[in-house]
PDB file of C-alpha atoms in Angstrom:
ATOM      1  CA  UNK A   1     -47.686 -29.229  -9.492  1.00 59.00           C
ATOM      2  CA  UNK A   2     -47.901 -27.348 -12.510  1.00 63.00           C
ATOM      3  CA  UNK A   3     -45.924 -29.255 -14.762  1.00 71.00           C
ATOM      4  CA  UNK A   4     -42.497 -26.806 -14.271  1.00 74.00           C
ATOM      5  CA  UNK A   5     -39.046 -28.534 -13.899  1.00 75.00           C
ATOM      6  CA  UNK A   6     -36.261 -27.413 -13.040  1.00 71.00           C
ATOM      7  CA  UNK A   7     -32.609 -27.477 -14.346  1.00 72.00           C
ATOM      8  CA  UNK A   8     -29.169 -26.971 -12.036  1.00 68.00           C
ATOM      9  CA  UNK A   9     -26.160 -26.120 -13.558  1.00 67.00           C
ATOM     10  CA  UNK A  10     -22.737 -27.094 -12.082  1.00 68.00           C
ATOM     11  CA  UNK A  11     -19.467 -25.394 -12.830  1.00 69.00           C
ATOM     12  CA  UNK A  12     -17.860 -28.957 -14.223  1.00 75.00           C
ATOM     13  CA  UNK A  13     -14.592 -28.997 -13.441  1.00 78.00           C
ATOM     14  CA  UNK A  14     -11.983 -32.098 -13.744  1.00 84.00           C
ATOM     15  CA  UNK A  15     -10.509 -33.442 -10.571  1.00 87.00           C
ATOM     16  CA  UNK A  16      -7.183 -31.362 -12.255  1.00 89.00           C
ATOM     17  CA  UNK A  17      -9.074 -28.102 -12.916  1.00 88.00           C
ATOM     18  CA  UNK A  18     -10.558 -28.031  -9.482  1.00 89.00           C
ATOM     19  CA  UNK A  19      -6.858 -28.807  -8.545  1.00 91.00           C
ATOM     20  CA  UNK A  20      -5.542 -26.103 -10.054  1.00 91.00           C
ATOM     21  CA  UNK A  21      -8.324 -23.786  -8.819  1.00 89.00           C
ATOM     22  CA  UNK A  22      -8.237 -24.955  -5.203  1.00 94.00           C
ATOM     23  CA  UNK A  23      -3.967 -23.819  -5.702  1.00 94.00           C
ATOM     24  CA  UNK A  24      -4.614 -20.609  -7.112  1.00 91.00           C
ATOM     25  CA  UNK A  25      -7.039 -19.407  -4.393  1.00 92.00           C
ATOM     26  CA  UNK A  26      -4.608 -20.517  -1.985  1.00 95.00           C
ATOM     27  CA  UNK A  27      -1.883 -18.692  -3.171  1.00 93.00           C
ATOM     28  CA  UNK A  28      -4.010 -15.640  -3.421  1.00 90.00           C
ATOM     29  CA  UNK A  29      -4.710 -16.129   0.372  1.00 94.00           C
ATOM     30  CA  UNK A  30      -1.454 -16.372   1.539  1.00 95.00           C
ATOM     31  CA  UNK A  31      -0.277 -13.873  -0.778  1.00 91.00           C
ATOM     32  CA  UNK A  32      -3.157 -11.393   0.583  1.00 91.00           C
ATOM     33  CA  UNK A  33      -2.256 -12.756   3.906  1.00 95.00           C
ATOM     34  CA  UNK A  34       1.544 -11.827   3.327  1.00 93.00           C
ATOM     35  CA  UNK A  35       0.780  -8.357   1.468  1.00 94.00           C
ATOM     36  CA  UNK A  36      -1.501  -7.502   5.264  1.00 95.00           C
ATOM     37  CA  UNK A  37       1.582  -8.121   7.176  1.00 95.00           C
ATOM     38  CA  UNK A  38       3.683  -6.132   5.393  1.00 97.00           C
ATOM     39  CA  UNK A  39       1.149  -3.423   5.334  1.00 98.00           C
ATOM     40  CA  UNK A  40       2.064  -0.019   6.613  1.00 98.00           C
ATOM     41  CA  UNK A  41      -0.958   2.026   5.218  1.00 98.00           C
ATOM     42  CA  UNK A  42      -3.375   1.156   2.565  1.00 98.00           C
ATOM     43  CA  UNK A  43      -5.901   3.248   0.949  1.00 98.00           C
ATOM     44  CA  UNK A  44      -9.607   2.093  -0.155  1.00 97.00           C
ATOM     45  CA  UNK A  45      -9.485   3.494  -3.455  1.00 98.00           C
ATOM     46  CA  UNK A  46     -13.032   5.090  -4.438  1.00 96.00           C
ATOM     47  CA  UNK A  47     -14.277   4.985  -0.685  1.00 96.00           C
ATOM     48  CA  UNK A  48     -15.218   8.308   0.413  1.00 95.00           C
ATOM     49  CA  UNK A  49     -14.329   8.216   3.982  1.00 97.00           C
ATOM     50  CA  UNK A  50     -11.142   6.540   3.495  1.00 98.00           C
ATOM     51  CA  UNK A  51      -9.896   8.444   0.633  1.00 98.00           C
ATOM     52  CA  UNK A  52     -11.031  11.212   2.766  1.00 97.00           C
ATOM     53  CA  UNK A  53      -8.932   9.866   5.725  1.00 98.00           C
ATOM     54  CA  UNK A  54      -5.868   9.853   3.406  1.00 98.00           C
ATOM     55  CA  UNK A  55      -6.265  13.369   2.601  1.00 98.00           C
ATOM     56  CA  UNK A  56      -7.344  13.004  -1.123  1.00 98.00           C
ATOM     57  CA  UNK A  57      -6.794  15.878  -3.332  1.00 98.00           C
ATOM     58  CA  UNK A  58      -6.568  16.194  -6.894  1.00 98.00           C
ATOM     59  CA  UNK A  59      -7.928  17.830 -10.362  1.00 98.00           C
ATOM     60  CA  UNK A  60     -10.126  15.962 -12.818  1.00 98.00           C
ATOM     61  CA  UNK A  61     -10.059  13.095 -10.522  1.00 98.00           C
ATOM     62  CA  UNK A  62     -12.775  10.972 -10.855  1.00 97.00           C
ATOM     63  CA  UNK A  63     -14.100   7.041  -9.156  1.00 97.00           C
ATOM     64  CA  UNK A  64     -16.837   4.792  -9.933  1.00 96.00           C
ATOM     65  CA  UNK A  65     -17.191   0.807  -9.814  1.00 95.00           C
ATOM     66  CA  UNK A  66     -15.449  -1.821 -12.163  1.00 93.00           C
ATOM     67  CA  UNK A  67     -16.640  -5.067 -11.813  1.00 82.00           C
ATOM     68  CA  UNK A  68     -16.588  -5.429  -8.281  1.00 87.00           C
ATOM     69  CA  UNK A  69     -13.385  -3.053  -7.610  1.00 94.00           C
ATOM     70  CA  UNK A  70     -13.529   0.748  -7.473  1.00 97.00           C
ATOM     71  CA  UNK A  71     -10.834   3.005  -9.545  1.00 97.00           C
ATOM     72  CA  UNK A  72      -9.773   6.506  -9.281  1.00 98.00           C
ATOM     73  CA  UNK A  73      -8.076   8.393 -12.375  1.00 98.00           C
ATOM     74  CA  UNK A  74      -7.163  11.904 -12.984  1.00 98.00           C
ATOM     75  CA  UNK A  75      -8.064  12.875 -16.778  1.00 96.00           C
ATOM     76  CA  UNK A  76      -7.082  15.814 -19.149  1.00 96.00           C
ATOM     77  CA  UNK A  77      -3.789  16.319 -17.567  1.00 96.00           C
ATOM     78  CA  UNK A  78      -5.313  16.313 -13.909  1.00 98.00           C
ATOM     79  CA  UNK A  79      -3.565  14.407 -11.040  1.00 98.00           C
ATOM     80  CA  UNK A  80      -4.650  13.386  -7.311  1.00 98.00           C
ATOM     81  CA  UNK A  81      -2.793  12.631  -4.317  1.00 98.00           C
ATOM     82  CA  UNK A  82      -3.116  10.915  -0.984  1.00 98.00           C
ATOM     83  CA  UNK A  83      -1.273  11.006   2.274  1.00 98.00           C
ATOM     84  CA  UNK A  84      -0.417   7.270   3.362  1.00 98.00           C
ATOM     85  CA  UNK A  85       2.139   6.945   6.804  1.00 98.00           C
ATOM     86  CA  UNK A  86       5.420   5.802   6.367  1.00 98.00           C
ATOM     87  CA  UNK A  87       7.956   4.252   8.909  1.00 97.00           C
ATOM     88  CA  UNK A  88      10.791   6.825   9.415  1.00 96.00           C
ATOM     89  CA  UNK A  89      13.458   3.982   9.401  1.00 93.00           C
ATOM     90  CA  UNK A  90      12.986   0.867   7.140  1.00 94.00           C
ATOM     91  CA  UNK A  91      13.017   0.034   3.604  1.00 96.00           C
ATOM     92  CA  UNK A  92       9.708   0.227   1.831  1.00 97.00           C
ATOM     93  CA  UNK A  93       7.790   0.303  -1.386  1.00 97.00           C
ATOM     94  CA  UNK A  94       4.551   2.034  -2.878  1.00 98.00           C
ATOM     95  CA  UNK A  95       2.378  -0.908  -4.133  1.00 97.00           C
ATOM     96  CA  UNK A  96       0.064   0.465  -6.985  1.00 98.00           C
ATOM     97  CA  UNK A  97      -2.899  -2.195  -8.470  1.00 96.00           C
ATOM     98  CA  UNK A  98      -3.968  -1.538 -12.078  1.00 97.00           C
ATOM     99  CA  UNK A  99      -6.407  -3.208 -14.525  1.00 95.00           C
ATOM    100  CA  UNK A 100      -4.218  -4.624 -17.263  1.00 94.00           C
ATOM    101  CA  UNK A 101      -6.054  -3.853 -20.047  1.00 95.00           C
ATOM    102  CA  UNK A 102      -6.115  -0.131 -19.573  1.00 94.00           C
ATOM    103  CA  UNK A 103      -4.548   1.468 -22.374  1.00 93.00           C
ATOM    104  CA  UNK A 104      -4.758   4.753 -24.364  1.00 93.00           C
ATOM    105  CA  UNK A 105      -2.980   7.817 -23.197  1.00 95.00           C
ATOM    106  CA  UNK A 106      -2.423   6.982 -19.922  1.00 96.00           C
ATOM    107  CA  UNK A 107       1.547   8.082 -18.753  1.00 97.00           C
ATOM    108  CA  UNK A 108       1.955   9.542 -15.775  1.00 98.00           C
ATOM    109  CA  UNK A 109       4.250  10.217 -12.807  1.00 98.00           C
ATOM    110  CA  UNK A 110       4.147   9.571  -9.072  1.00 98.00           C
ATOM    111  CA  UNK A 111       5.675  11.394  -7.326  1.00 98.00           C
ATOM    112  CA  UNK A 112       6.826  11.575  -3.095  1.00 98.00           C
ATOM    113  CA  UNK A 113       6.745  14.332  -1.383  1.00 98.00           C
ATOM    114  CA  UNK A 114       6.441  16.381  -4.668  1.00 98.00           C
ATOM    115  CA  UNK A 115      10.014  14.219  -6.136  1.00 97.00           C
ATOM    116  CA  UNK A 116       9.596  12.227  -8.820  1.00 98.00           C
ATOM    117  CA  UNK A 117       9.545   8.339  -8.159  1.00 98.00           C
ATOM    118  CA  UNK A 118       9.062   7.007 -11.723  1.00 98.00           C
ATOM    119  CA  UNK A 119       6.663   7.684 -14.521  1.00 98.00           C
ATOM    120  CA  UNK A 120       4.152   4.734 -15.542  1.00 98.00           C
ATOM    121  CA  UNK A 121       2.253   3.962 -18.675  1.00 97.00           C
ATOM    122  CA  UNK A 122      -0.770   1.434 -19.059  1.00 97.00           C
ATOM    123  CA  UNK A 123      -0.439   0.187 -21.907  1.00 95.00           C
ATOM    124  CA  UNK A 124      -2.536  -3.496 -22.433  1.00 94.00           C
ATOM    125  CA  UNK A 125       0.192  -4.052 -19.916  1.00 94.00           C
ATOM    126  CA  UNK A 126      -0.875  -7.426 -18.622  1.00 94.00           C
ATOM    127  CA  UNK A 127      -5.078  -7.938 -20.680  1.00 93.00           C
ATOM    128  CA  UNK A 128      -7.773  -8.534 -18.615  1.00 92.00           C
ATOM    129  CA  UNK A 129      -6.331  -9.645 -15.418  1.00 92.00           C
ATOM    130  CA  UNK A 130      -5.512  -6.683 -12.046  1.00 93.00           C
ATOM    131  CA  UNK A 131      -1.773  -6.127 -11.518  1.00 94.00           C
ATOM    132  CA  UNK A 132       0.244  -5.274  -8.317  1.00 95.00           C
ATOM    133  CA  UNK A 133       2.804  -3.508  -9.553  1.00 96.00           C
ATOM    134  CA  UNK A 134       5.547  -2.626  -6.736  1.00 96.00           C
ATOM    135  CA  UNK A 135       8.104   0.961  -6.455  1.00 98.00           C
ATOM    136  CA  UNK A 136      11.080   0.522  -4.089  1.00 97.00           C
ATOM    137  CA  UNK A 137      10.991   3.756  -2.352  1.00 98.00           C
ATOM    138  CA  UNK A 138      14.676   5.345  -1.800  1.00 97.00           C
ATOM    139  CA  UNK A 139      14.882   5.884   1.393  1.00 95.00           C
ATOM    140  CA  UNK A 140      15.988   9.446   1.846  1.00 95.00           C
ATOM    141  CA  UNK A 141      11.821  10.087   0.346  1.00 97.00           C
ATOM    142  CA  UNK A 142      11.041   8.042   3.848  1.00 97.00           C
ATOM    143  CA  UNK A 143      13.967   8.376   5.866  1.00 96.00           C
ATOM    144  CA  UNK A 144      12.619  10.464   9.373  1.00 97.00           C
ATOM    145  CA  UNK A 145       8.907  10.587   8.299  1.00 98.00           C
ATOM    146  CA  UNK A 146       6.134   9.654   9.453  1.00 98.00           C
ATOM    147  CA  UNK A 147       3.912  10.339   6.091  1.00 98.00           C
ATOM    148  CA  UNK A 148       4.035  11.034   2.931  1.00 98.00           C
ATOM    149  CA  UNK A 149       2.022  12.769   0.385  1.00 98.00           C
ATOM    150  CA  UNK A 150       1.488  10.315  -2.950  1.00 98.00           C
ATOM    151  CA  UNK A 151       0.428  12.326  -6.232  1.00 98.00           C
ATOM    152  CA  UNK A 152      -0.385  10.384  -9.286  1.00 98.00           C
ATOM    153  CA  UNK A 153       0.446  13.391 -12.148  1.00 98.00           C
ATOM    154  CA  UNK A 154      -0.861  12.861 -16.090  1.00 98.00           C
ATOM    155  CA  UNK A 155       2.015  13.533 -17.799  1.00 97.00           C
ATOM    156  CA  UNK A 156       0.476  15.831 -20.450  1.00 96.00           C
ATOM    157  CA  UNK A 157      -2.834  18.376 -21.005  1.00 96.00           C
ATOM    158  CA  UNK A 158      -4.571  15.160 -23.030  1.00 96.00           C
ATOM    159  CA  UNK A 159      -3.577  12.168 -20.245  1.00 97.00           C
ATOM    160  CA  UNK A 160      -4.883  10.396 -17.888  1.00 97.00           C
ATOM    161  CA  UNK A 161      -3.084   9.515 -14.853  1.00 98.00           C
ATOM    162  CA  UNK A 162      -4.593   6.029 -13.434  1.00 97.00           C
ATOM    163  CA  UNK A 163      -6.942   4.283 -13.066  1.00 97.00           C
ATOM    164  CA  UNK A 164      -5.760   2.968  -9.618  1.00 98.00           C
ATOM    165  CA  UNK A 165      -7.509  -0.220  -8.072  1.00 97.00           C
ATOM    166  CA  UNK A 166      -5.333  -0.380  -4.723  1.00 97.00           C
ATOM    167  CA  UNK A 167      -2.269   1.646  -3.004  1.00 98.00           C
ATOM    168  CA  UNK A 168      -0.378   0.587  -0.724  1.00 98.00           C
ATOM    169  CA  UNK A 169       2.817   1.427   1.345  1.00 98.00           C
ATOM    170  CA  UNK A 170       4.801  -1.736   1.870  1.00 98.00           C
ATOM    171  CA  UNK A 171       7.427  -2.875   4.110  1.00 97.00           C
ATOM    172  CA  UNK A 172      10.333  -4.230   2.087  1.00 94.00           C
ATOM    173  CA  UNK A 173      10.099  -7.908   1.007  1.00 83.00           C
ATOM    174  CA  UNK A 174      12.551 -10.121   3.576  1.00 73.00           C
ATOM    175  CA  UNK A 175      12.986  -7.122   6.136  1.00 57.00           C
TER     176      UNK A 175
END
């Protein structure tokens, strides 16, 4: 038989890591499971067709792959936008995934509708791990809409606004 052996490796894991593990994938289930419910639109960021679905515009945007998630950014001052539908009559928020450990001159603003929501910056906000990170939307930007236009705007000629992982429009928590 040639002589060749073989060697398996096993993740070892105590009974507690495994533990641990085994919680922490459930809670991302049932958080995943939760964040579907309260779904109202979602965009697949970096997918052609569904960007295109969403109406994607923008200047200096760019996408590619990160690990096994896809970003979109806007650099040198550019920005780009998506339409996502909104419910006319319920609280909401914009849900916004980021890779923690994106830093340099990244501050921009999102705005609704062409208002300003808030302006971000990604700063080594939360290293090496992706971040939801949730915008209550006042409700006069939703209130008797069906959709709303989403534009993520570098802040100056030399920033980059993004990179986005995930968007989202949320029903409120509890409604």
């Amino acid at each position: 038989h040639g002589g060749r052996s073989y060697t398996v490796y096993w993740d070892r894991m105590t009974l507690e890591q495994w533990q641990t593990r085994e919680k922490q994938l459930a809670e991302e289930i049932a958080r995943e499971k939760e964040l579907k419910a309260r779904t109202v639109d979602e965009v697949h960021i970096g997918r052609e067709q569904n960007e295109r679905d969403h109406n994607l515009k923008g200047e200096n945007t760019a996408s590619g792959d990160f690990g096994n998630r896809r970003w979109r950014h806007a650099d040198n001052g550019g920005w780009f936008a998506f339409d996502l539908k909104v419910l006319p009559d319920q609280p909401q928020e914009l849900l916004v995934t980021y890779w923690g450990s994106d830093g340099g001159n990244r501050v921009f603003d999102i705005l609704i509708d062409g208002v300003k929501l808030t302006t971000q910056r990604l700063q080594n906000n939360k290293p090496e791990v992706f971040y939801d990170q949730s915008y209550p939307l006042p409700e006069d930007m939703t209130k008797g809409k069906s959709k709303v236009t989403v534009r993520f705007q570098a802040q100056t000629r030399d920033a980059t606004a993004g990179g986005i992982f995930g968007l989202r429009i949320l029903k409120a928590a509890g409604k």
